[in-house]
């Protein structure tokens, strides 16, 4: 039968308009054989959670460069969990100051990737997250 | 979420639906049970297919058409949007939601992106199953957006009741228009981006092509409403050309009227039940082949099959002869 495909939502919550990073990550995950749903710029936390629900994804990747991560990320984690997707893994990438990483991990995020992270590492991590689920 | 409360699709129901869709996509035991259980409930929704070359504006059209159906007709809408899988890695970027952002926050709309997973013809193997789930879940309209690779996407005509073929100015000359394939499956031709230069010549080419296909048809009287309707009764359905600007929502009223008119036509003429029967027959035959093949595979060892293949590789036996020995 068909093998179980890993489905990933790559989303850009908030108001910054820079999606190069999100697209690079989406492309790397695609090349690793995953199905990547890309939703475009300027998504509200509600829009991200709704897409995660309808698409029944295994993983949600959030790209934020605006500095609003401490507001947006916990809200998205909360909405996704409230929708009943308890085991969906959420990771964050973008411009995240080191001192904010702990707060994001506390909020329920599995990993935070700053500038310069290799896509190979992200792909490997995502595969590991999916195995652990 | 005012509309959401009316539509009755709670988060729990939608999560269950989303998970059933995944199961059907992956062809698991749970997916098969879901298909068996929903089969009797399905068959009520209006199935609209949307196909056309990449960049003609299919996703934007689905976005505006759905907005119109929600606000003006109070119909709930399920959307299946298919994008291509890489033939090399099996991965896919599913980007149709980018153009459908206006639809978020409305529980009366359910959007699901699907990768084609190697299937040709513009749909994935499991698309019909996913459409059935949305239909049985109670969505009034189910829209199916194809991959959009172009001229051979005819699968959609078998699945949908009303097939929209989306064209845009600058996508080829009148020879493209008379090639067999995609234009032939159109129940309605949508000429999108109708605010761009060149729209008149594209419209002329499309209409000329349609008139060639229906020589008994409108013959120079295009635009004369009465004669068109009279001809409908004699020769069947004449696909209209509807001009739209999907990014602005222009032309949606005309398009929805054309879709409803086509729905009436296929119900009245028996086309609908004929199409449904044909589709179920094809699905049944596909499952039959698949089942027979898996049964056969189970009854033969890998070794037997490999030995037959070795004889074929070395050209001792033709594939037919090898089959005769095995079966």
mmCIF file of N, CA and C in Angstrom, chain B residues 50 74 92 199 267:
data_model
loop_
_atom_site.group_PDB
_atom_site.id
_atom_site.type_symbol
_atom_site.label_atom_id
_atom_site.label_comp_id
_atom_site.label_asym_id
_atom_site.label_seq_id
_atom_site.Cartn_x
_atom_site.Cartn_y
_atom_site.Cartn_z
ATOM 1 N N UNK B 50 -12.517 22.063 -11.350
ATOM 2 C CA UNK B 50 -11.854 23.256 -11.889
ATOM 3 C C UNK B 50 -10.501 22.831 -12.444
ATOM 4 N N UNK B 74 -25.623 30.878 0.617
ATOM 5 C CA UNK B 74 -25.613 30.205 1.927
ATOM 6 C C UNK B 74 -25.323 28.701 1.817
ATOM 7 N N UNK B 92 6.157 17.069 -2.079
ATOM 8 C CA UNK B 92 5.299 18.015 -2.784
ATOM 9 C C UNK B 92 5.203 19.319 -2.004
ATOM 10 N N UNK B 199 -7.864 39.876 -24.383
ATOM 11 C CA UNK B 199 -8.999 39.049 -23.969
ATOM 12 C C UNK B 199 -9.990 38.830 -25.118
ATOM 13 N N UNK B 267 -29.438 17.270 -14.744
ATOM 14 C CA UNK B 267 -30.473 16.523 -14.017
ATOM 15 C C UNK B 267 -31.632 16.186 -14.950
#
